XYZ file of C-alpha atoms in Angstrom:
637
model
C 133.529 145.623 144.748
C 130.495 145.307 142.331
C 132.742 144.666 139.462
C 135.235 142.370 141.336
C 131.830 140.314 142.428
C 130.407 140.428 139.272
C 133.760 139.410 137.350
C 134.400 136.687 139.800
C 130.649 135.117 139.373
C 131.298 135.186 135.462
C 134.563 133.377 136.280
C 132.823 130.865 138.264
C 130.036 130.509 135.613
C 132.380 130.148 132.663
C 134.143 127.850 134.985
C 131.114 125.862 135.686
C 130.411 125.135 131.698
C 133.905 124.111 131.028
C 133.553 121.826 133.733
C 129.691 120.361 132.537
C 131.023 120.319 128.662
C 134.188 118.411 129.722
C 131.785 115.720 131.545
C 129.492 115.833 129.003
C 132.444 115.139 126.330
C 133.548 112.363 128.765
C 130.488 110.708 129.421
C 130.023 110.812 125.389
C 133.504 109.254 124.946
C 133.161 106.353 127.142
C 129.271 106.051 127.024
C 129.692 101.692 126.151
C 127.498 99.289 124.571
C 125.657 97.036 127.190
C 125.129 93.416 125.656
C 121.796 91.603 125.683
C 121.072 88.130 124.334
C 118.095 89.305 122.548
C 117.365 86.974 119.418
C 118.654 88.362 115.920
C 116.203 89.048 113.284
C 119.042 87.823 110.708
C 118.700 84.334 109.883
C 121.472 81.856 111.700
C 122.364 79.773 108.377
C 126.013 79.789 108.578
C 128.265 76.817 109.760
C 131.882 76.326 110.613
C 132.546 75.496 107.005
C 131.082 78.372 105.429
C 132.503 80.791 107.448
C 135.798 79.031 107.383
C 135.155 79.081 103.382
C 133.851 82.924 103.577
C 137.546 83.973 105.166
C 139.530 82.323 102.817
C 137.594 83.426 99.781
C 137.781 86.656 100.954
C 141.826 87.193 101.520
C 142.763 84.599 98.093
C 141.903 87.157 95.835
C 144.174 87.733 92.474
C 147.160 88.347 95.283
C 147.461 84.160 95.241
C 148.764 84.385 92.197
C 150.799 87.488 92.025
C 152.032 88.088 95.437
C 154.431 85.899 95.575
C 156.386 86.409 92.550
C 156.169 90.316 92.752
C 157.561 90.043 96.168
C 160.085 87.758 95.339
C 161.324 89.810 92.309
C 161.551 93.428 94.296
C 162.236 92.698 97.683
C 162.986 88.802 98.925
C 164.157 86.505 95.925
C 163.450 82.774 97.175
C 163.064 84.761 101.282
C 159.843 85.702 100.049
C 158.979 82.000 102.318
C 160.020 84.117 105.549
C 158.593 86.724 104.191
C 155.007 85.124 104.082
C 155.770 83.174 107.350
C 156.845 86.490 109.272
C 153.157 87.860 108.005
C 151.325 84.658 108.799
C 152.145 85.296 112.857
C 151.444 89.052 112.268
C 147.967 87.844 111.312
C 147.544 85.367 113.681
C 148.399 87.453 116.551
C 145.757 90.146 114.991
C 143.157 87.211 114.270
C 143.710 85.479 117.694
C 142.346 88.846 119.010
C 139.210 88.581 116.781
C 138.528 85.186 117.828
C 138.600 86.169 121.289
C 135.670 89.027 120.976
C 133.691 86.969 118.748
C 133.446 84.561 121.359
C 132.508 87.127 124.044
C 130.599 89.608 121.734
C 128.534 87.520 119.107
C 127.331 89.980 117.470
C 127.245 91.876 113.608
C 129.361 94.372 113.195
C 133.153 93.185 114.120
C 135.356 95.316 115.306
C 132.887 98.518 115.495
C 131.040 96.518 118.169
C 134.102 95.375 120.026
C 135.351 99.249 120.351
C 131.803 100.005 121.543
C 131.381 97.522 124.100
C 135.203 97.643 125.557
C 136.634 101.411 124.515
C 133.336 103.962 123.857
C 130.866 105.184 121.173
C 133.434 107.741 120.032
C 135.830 105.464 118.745
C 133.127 102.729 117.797
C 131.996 105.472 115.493
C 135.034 106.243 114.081
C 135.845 102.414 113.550
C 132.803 101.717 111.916
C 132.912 105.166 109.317
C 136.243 103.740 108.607
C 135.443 100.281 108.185
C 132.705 101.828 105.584
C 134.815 103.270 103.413
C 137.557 100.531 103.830
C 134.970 97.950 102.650
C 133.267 100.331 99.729
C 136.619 100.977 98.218
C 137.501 97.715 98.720
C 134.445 96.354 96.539
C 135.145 98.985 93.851
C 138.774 98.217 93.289
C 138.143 94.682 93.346
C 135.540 94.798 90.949
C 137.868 96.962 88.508
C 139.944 94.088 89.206
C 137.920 91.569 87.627
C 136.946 93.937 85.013
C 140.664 95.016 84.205
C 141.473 90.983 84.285
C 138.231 89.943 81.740
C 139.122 93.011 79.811
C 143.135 91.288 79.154
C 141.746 88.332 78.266
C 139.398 90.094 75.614
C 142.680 91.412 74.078
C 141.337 94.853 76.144
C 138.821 95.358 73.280
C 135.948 96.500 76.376
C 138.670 98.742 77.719
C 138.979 100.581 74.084
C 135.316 100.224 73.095
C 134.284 102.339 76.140
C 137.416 105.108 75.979
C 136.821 105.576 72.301
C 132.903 106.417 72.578
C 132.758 107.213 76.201
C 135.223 108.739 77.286
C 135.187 110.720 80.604
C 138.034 113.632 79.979
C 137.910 114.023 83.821
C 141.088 114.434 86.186
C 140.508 112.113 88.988
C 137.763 110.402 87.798
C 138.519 106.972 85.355
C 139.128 107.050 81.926
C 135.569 105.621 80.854
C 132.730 104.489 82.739
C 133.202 101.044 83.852
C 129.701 99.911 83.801
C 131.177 96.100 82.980
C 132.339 96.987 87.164
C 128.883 98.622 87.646
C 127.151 95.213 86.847
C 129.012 93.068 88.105
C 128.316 94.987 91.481
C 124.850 95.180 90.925
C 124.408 91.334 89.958
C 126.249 90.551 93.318
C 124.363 92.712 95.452
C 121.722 90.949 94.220
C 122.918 87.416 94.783
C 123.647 89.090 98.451
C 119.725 90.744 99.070
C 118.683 87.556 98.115
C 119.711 85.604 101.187
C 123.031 85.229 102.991
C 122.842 81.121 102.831
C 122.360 81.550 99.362
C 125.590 83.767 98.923
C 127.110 81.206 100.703
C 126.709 78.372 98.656
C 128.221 80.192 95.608
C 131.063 81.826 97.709
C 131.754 77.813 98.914
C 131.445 76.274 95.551
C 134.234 79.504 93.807
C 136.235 79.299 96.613
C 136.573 75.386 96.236
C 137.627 76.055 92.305
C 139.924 78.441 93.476
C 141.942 76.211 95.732
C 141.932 73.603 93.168
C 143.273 76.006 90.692
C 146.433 77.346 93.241
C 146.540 73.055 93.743
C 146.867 72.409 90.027
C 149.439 75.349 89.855
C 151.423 74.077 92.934
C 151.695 70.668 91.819
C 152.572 71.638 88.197
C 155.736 73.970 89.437
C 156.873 71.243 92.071
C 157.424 68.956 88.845
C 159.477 71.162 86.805
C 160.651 72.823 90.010
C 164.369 73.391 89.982
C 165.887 73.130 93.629
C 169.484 75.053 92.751
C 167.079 78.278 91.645
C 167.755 79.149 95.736
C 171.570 78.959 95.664
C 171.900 81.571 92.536
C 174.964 83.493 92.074
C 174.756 87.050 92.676
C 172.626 89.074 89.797
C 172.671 92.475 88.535
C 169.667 94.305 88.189
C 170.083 96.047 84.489
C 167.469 98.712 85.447
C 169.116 99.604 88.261
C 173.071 98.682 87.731
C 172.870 96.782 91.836
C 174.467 93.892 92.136
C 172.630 91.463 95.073
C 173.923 89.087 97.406
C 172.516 85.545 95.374
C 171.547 82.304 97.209
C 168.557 81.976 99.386
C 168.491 86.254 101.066
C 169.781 87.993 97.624
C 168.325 91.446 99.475
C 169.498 90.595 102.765
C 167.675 90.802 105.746
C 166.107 94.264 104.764
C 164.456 92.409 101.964
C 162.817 89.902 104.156
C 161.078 92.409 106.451
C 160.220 94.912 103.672
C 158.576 91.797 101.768
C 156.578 90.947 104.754
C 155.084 94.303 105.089
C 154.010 93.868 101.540
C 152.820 89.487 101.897
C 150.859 91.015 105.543
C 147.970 92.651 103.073
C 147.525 89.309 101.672
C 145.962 87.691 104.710
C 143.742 90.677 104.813
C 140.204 89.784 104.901
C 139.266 87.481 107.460
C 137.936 89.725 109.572
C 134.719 89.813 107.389
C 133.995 86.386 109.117
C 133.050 88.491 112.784
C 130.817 91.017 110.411
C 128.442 87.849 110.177
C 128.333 86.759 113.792
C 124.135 87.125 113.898
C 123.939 84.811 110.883
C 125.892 82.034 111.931
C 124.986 78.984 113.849
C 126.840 78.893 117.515
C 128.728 81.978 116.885
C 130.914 81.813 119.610
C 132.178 78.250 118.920
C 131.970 78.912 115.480
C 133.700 82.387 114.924
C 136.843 81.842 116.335
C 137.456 78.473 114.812
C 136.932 79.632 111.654
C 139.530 82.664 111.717
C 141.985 80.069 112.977
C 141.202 77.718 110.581
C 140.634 80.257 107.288
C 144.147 81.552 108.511
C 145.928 78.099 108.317
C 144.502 77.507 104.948
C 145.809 80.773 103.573
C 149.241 80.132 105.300
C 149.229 76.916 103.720
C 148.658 78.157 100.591
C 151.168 81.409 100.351
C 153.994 79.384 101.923
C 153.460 76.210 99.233
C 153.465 79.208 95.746
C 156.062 80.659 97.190
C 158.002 77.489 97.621
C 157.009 76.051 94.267
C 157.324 79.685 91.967
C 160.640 80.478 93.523
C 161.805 77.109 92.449
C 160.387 76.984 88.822
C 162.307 80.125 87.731
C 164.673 82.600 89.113
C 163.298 85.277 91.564
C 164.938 88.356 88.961
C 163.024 86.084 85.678
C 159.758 85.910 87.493
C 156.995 88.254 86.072
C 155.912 91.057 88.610
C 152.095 91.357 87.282
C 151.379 87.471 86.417
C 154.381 85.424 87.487
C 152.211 81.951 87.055
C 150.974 82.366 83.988
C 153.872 83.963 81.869
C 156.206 81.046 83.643
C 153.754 78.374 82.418
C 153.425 80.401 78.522
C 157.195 80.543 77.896
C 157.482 76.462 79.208
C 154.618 76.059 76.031
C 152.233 74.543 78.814
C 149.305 76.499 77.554
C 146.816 74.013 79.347
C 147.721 74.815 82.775
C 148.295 78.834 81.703
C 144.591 79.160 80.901
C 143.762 76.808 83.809
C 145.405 79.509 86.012
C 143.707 82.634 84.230
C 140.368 81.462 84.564
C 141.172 80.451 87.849
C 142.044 84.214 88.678
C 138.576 85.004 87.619
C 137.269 82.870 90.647
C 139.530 84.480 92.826
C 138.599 87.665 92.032
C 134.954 86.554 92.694
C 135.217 85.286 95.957
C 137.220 88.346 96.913
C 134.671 90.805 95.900
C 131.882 88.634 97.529
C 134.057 88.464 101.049
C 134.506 92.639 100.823
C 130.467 93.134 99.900
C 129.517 91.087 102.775
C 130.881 92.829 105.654
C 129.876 96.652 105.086
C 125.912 96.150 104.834
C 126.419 94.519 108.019
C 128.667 97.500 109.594
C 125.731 99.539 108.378
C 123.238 97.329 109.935
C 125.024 97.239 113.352
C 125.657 100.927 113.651
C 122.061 101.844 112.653
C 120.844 99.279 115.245
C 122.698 101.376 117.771
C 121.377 104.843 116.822
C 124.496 105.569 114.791
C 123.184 105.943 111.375
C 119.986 106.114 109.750
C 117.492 103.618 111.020
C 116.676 102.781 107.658
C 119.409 100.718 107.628
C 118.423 98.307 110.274
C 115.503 97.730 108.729
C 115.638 93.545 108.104
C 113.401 92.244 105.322
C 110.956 89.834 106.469
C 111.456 86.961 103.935
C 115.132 87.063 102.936
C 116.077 88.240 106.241
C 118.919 89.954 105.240
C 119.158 94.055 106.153
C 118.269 94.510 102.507
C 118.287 98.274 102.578
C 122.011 98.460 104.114
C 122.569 95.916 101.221
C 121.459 98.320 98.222
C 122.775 101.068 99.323
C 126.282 99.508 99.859
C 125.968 98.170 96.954
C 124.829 101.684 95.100
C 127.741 103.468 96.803
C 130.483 100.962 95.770
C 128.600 100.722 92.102
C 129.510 104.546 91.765
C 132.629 104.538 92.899
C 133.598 101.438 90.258
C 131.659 103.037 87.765
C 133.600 106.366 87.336
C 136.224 107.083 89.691
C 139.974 106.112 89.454
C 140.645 103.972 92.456
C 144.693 103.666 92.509
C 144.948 106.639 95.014
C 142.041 105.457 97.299
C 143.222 102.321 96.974
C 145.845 102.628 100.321
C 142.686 104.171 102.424
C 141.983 100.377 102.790
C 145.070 99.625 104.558
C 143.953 102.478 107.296
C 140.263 101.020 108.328
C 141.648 97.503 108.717
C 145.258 98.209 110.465
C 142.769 100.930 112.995
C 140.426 97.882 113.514
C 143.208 95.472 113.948
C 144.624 97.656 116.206
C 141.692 98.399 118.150
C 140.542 95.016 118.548
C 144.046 94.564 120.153
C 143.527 96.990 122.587
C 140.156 96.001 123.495
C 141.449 92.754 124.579
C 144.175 94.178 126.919
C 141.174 96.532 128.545
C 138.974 93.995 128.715
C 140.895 91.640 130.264
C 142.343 93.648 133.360
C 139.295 94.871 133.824
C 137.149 94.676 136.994
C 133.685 93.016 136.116
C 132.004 93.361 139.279
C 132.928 97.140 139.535
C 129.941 97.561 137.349
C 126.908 97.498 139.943
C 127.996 94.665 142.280
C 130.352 94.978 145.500
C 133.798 96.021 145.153
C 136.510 93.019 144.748
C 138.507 94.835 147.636
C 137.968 95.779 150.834
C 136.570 99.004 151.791
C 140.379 100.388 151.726
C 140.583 103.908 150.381
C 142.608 103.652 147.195
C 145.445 106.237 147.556
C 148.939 107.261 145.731
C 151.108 105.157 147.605
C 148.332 102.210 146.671
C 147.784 103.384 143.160
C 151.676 103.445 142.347
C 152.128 99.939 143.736
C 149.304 98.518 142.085
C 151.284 99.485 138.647
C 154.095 96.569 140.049
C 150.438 94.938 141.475
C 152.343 95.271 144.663
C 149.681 93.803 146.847
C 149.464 90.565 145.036
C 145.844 90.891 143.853
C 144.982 87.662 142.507
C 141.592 88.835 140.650
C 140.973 92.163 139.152
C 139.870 94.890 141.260
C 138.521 98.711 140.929
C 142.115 99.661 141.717
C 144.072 97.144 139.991
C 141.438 98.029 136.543
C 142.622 101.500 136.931
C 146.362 100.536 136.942
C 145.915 98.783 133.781
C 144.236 101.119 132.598
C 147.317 103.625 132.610
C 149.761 100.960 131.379
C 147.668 99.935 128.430
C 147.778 103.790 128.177
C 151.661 104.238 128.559
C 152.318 101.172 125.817
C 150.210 102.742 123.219
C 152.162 105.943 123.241
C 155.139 104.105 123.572
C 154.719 101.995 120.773
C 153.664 104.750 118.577
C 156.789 106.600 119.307
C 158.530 103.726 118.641
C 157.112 103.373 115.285
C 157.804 106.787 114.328
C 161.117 106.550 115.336
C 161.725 103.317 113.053
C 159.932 105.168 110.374
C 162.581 108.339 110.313
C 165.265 105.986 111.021
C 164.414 103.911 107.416
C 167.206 102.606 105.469
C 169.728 104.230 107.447
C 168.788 101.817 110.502
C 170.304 98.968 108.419
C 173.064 100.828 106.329
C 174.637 102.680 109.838
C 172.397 101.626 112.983
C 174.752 103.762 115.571
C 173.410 107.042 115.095
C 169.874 105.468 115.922
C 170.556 102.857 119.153
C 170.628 105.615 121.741
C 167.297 106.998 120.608
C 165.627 103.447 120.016
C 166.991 101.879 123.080
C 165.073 105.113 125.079
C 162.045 103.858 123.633
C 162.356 100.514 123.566
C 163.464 99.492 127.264
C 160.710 101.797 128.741
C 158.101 99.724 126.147
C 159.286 96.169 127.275
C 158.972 97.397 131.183
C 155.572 98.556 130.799
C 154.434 95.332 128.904
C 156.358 93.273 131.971
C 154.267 95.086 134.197
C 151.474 94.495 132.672
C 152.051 91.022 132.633
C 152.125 91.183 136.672
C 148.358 92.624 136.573
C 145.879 90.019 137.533
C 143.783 88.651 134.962
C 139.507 88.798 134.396
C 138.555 85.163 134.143
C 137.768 83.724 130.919
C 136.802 80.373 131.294
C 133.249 80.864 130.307
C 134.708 82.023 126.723
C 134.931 78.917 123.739
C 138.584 80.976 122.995
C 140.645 83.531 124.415
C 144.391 84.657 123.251
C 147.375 83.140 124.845
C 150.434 84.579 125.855
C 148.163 87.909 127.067
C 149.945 90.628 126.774
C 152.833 89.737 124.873
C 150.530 89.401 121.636
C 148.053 91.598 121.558
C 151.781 93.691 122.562
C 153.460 92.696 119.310
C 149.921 92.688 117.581
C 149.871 96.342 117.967
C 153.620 96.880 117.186
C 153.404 95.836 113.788
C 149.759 97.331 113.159
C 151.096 100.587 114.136
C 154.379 100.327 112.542
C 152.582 99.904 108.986
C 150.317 102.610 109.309
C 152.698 105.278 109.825
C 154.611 103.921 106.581
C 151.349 104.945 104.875
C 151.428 107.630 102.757
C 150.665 111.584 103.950
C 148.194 111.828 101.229
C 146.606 108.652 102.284
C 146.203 110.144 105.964
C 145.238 113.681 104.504
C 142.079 111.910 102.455
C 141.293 109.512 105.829
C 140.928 112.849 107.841
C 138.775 114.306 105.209
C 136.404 111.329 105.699
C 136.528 111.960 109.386
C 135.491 114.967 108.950
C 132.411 114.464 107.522
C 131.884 111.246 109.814
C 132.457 114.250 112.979
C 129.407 116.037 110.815
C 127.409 113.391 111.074
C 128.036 112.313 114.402
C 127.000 115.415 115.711
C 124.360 116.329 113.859
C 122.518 112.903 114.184
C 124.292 109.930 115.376
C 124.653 111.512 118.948
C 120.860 112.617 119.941
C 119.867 109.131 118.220
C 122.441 106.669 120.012
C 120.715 104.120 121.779
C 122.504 103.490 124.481
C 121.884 106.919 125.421
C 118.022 107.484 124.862
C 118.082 104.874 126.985
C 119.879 106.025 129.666
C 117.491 108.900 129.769
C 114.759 106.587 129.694
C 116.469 105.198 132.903
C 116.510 108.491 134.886
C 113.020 109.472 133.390
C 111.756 105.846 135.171
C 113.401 106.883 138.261
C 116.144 103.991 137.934
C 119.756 105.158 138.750
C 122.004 105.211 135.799
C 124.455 102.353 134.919
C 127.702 103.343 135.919
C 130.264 102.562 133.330
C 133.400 100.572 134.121
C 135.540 103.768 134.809
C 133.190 104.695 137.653
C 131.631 107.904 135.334
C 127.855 107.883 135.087
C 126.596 107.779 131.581
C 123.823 110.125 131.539
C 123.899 113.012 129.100
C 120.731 114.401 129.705
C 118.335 116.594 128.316
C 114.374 116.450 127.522
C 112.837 113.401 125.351
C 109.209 113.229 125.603
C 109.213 110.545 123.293
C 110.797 107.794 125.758
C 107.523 108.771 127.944
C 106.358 105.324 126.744
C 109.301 103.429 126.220
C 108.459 99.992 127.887
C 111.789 99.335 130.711
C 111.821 95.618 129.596
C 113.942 96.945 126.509
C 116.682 97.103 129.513
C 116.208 93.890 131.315
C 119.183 91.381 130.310
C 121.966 94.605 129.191
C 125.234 94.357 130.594
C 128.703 95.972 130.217
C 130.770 93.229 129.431
C-alpha cells in the first residue's frame, strides 16, 4: 500500500508540473503587447511624401531595369504584363493588410509589433529575428550589388585589383574582401545616425532621378517600339532545341504564373514604410496612404518597361542581365545607354537606403519590449535616432558585405518577408473577429453558458450575432485555425503536383479538389462571423476575409517553393534566436515584468483575449519600486 501511495503521489506530482509547464508555455505563447499612446522619443519628421518616396525607393532597386526582360526571356515573352499585373494584386492584398495595422498600431517595428499585439511574444520574436536577418542580408547583397555594378563599369579593374593581392582562398566566404561594399555601408550608416529627416531628403532627391531615368527609358523604347514584336511566330530556343507557342503567351499559361512568382519579389520592400511609424507625422493617416500609393507607383512603373521592352525587341533577343542597356548599345544610342547605367547606380542607392532603414528600427522595437539588449533602445538625444541599433546594424551587414559570398543567403530574404506578410495577414483575420470588450469589460452576451451545441453553431454563427462576442471570438478563432492548415496543405500539394499539374492535371483533381472545397467552406464561414468595428481606423482592408484569404494563399504557396537548403539555414538561425530567447529575452520581456509588477501591487492581472491570465511568475525585487503609472493608458488592442 506504501508503494502504491507513494507511486500514485509521484504520479500526481509529475502530473502537476506537466500541467504548470504547459500553462506556463501557454501563458508565454500568447502573453500580447498592450498599446499605450505614450510619446516617442524618435523625432516625427516624416510626411506622406517621404514615406510614399521611402517605399518606392526601396522596392525600384536594379530589378527596374532587369526584371522585366529576364522574365520575359525565361518564362512569359511579351505575358511578362500579366505577369507583373498578377504580382501587383498579390502585393496589394499583402500591403492592404499593412495599411490596416499601421493605422491601428502606429508604432516602430512593423510586422514584429503587429504579431505581438494580435498573435503573442513567441511569434513576435520569431518575426522580428527573422526580419533581422532578412534586412542584414538584404543590405549586404545590395551593397555587393552596387559594388559588382561600379566594378562593370570600371571594366572590373576593383574586382581584379582586390583578388590578385587579396585574395581570401576561403570556401564560402567571397573571393576578396569587398571593402568598396564595406564603405559604402559604413558611409550610409552614417548618413542614417545622422538623422532620419536627413536620410530622407537624399532617399527623395535619388529616388526622383531614378524615376526620371525608368521615364527617359520608357519614352525612348515607346519611339522605336515595334507593336508586331507581340504577334511573333513560334521560336526555337537553340540552347534548349523547344520550340514555343509565339504571339502574345509563347510559354503558355504556365509561363505567366511562373513569371509572376518571379515579378512578386519586385514589389518587395514597402513594408519598410511601417518600420518608421514613430518618425512620421500622423502615422495612421499617413502609413497606409503611403503603401497604397508607393504600390501604384511601382505598378505603374513595371507594367509601362514591360510594355515598352517587350515591344523594342523580341522577348528570346532581350538580354537576361541588362536588357535596357544592351537594347539601347546595339541601336548605337549610346546617350540614353549610359543615361540608364548611371541611373542603375541610383537605384541601387535608394534600395540599399530602404533595406538599412528598417532593421535598426526592428532592433529598436524589440529592445523596447525586453526582447533584446536594452542597449539598443537607447535613442540619442540630439539626432534622435536609436543610434546604437543603427551601428550595430550597420557593423553586422558591413561584415557580411565585406567577406562572405551572399548568393546562397541570398533566398533567406524571401523567408522573413513572405513569414511577415503572412503573419500580418493573419493578424488581421484575428483581430478582426475578435471580441474587444472580452478584455476586462462585460461580456457582449448574455450570461448564457457557452456549450457544444452553442460552440458548433457559432462556427455557421447560427445565432445571428451581429457584434463579436467571447463565443463567436472563439469560433473564429478555430476557423482562422482550420484555413491555415488548409491552405498549407494546399500549397504542398500544388508544390508535389509541379509541372505535371499542367502537362496531365487528372491524376491530381481528386486530391486538390479534397483540399480545396473544404478551404473555400471554411473561408465562407468565416465570412458569416460578425465583424469588430473599425470605424475609428483611417483604413481597414476590404473584402475581409477573402483577401487576407488569397493574401495568405500565395504567401504560403511561395515559401514552400523555397529551397530545402534555404529552410535548413532559416532553422539554424532559429535556433540560436530559441538561445537567446531563453536565456534573456524571456526574464527581460516587458510585458511580463510588468505583469509581475501588477500582482506584486496587488492589482489582478490583465486577462488576455483568450481568457488565459498572463502571469508567469516568480520573484523580482527589482519592480519593488516600479512606479504603476508605467501601466495607466495599456490596452490589448
Amino acid at each position: 500500500m506504501t508503494v502504491t501511495a507513494t507511486g500514485t503521489r509521484t504520479e500526481s506530482a509529475a502530473r502537476r508540473y506537466l500541467k504548470m509547464a504547459a500553462k506556463g508555455l501557454w501563458g508565454m505563447a500568447s502573453r500580447r503587447k498592450r498599446m499605450s499612446e505614450d510619446s516617442s522619443p524618435l523625432a516625427r519628421v516624416l510626411n506622406l511624401v517621404d514615406l510614399t518616396l521611402l517605399g518606392v525607393g526601396s522596392t525600384l532597386g536594379l530589378g527596374v531595369y532587369v526584371l522585366a526582360g529576364q522574365v520575359a526571356n525565361e518564362m512569359a515573352g511579351p505575358g511578362v504584363l500579366i505577369s507583373f499585373l498578377l504580382a501587383a494584386v498579390s502585393s496589394f492584398f499583402a500591403g492592404l493588410c499593412y495599411a490596416e495595422f499601421a493605422s491601428r498600431v502606429p508604432k516602430a517595428g512593423s510586422a514584429y509589433v503587429y504579431a505581438y499585439v494580435a498573435v503573442g511574444e513567441v511569434a513576435a520574436f520569431i518575426i522580428g529575428w527573422t526580419l533581422i536577418l532578412e534586412y542584414a542580408i538584404g543590405t549586404a547583397s545590395v551593397t555587393r550589388g552596387v559594388s559588382t555594378y561600379v566594378d562593370k563599369l570600371a571594366d572590373y579593374r576593383i574586382s581584379n585589383w582586390f583578388t590578385e593581392h587579396l585574395p581570401l582562398n576561403t570556401p564560402t566566404l567571397a573571393a576578396y574582401p569587398d571593402f568598396f561594399s564595406f564603405g559604402i555601408i559604413v558611409l550610409m550608416t552614417g548618413l542614417l545616425a545622422f538623422g532620419v529627416k536627413e536620410s530622407s531628403v537624399v532617399n527623395n532627391i535619388l529616388t526622383f532621378l531614378n524615376l526620371g531615368t525608368a521615364t527617359v527609358a520608357v519614352v525612348t523604347s515607346a519611339i522605336y517600339a515595334n507593336p508586331s514584336n507581340w504577334a511573333l511566330a513560334p521560336h526555337t530556343n537553340t540552347d534548349t532545341g523547344k520550340t514555343d507557342l509565339g504571339g502574345f503567351l509563347p510559354y503558355g499559361v504556365k509561363g505567366i504564373v511562373e513569371g509572376a512568382g518571379t515579378c512578386f519579389f519586385g514589389f518587395v520592400g514597402f513594408d519598410c514604410i511601417a518600420t518608421t511609424s514613430e518618425e512620421a507625422k500622423n502615422p495612421r493617416r499617413n502609413i497606409p496612404w503611403a503603401i497604397v500609393l508607393s504600390l501604384s507607383i511601382i505598378t505603374i512603373t513595371y507594367c509601362s518597361i514591360a510594355i515598352v521592352l517587350t515591344m523594342l525587341l523580341p522577348y528570346y533577343e532581350l538580354d537576361r542581365a541588362a536588357p535596357f542597356t544592351e537594347a539601347f548599345k546595339g541601336m548605337q544610342l549610346m546617350a540614353v545607354m549610359w543615361i540608364v547605367s548611371v541611373g542603375a547606380i541610383f537605384a541601387l542607392t535608394t534600395s540599399l537606403l530602404g533595406t538599412m532603414i528598417p532593421l535598426p528600427r526592428i532592433m529598436y522595437a524589440m529592445a523596447q519590449d525586453g526582447l533584446l539588449f536594452s542597449i539598443f533602445a537607447r535613442v540619442d538625444g540630439w539626432t534622435k535616432t536609436p543610434l546604437i541599433a543603427t551601428v550595430v546594424a550597420g557593423g553586422l551587414s558591413g561584415v557580411l558585405a565585406l567577406i562572405f559570398d551572399l548568393d546562397q543567403l541570398i533566398e533567406m530574404m524571401s523567408i522573413g518577408t513572405l513569414l511577415a506578410y503572412t503573419v500580418v495577414c493573419m493578424c488581421v483575420l484575428i483581430l478582426r473577429y475578435t471580441d474587444t470588450r472580452s478584455r476586462g469589460s462585460p461580456p457582449n452576451e448574455k450570461s448564457e453558458p457557452i456549450t457544444f451545441t452553442r460552440s458548433v453553431g457559432a462556427l455557421v454563427n447560427l445565432e445571428r450575432a451581429a457584434t463579436p462576442s467571447k463565443l463567436t471570438t472563439g469560433a473564429a478563432g478555430v476557423l482562422v485555425f482550420a484555413e491555415i492548415l488548409l491552405t498549407l496543405a494546399l500549397c504542398v500539394l500544388l508544390k508535389l503536383a509541379g509541372n505535371d499539374l499542367y502537362d496531365d492535371p487528372k491524376p491530381w483533381l481528386g486530391s486538390l479538389l479534397a483540399l480545396l472545397v473544404p478551404l473555400i467552406v471554411v473561408v465562407l464561414m468565416l465570412g458569416q462571423q460578425p465583424k469588430a468595428n473599425v470605424s475609428q481606423l483611417a483604413f481597414s482592408v476590404p473584402g475581409l476575409p477573402y483577401i487576407p484569404a488569397l493574401s495568405l494563399f500565395l504567401n504560403l504557396y511561395l515559401m514552400v517553393n523555397l529551397k530545402v537548403e534555404t529552410w535548413v539555414r532559416f532553422l539554424v538561425w532559429m535556433l540560436i534566436g530559441t538561445v537567446l530567447y531563453f536565456s534573456y529575452s524571456l526574464r527581460h520581456s516587458t510585458e511580463r515584468l510588468l505583469e509581475i509588477a501588477e500582482k506584486k501591487r496587488g492589482a489582478a492581472a490583465p486577462t488576455a483575449p483568450n481568457g488565459v491570465s498572463n502571469g508567469s511568475g516568480g520573484a523580482h525585487p527589482e519592480l519593488n519600486d516600479l512606479p504603476m503609472s508605467v501601466l495607466e493608458g495599456r490596452t490589448y488592442l
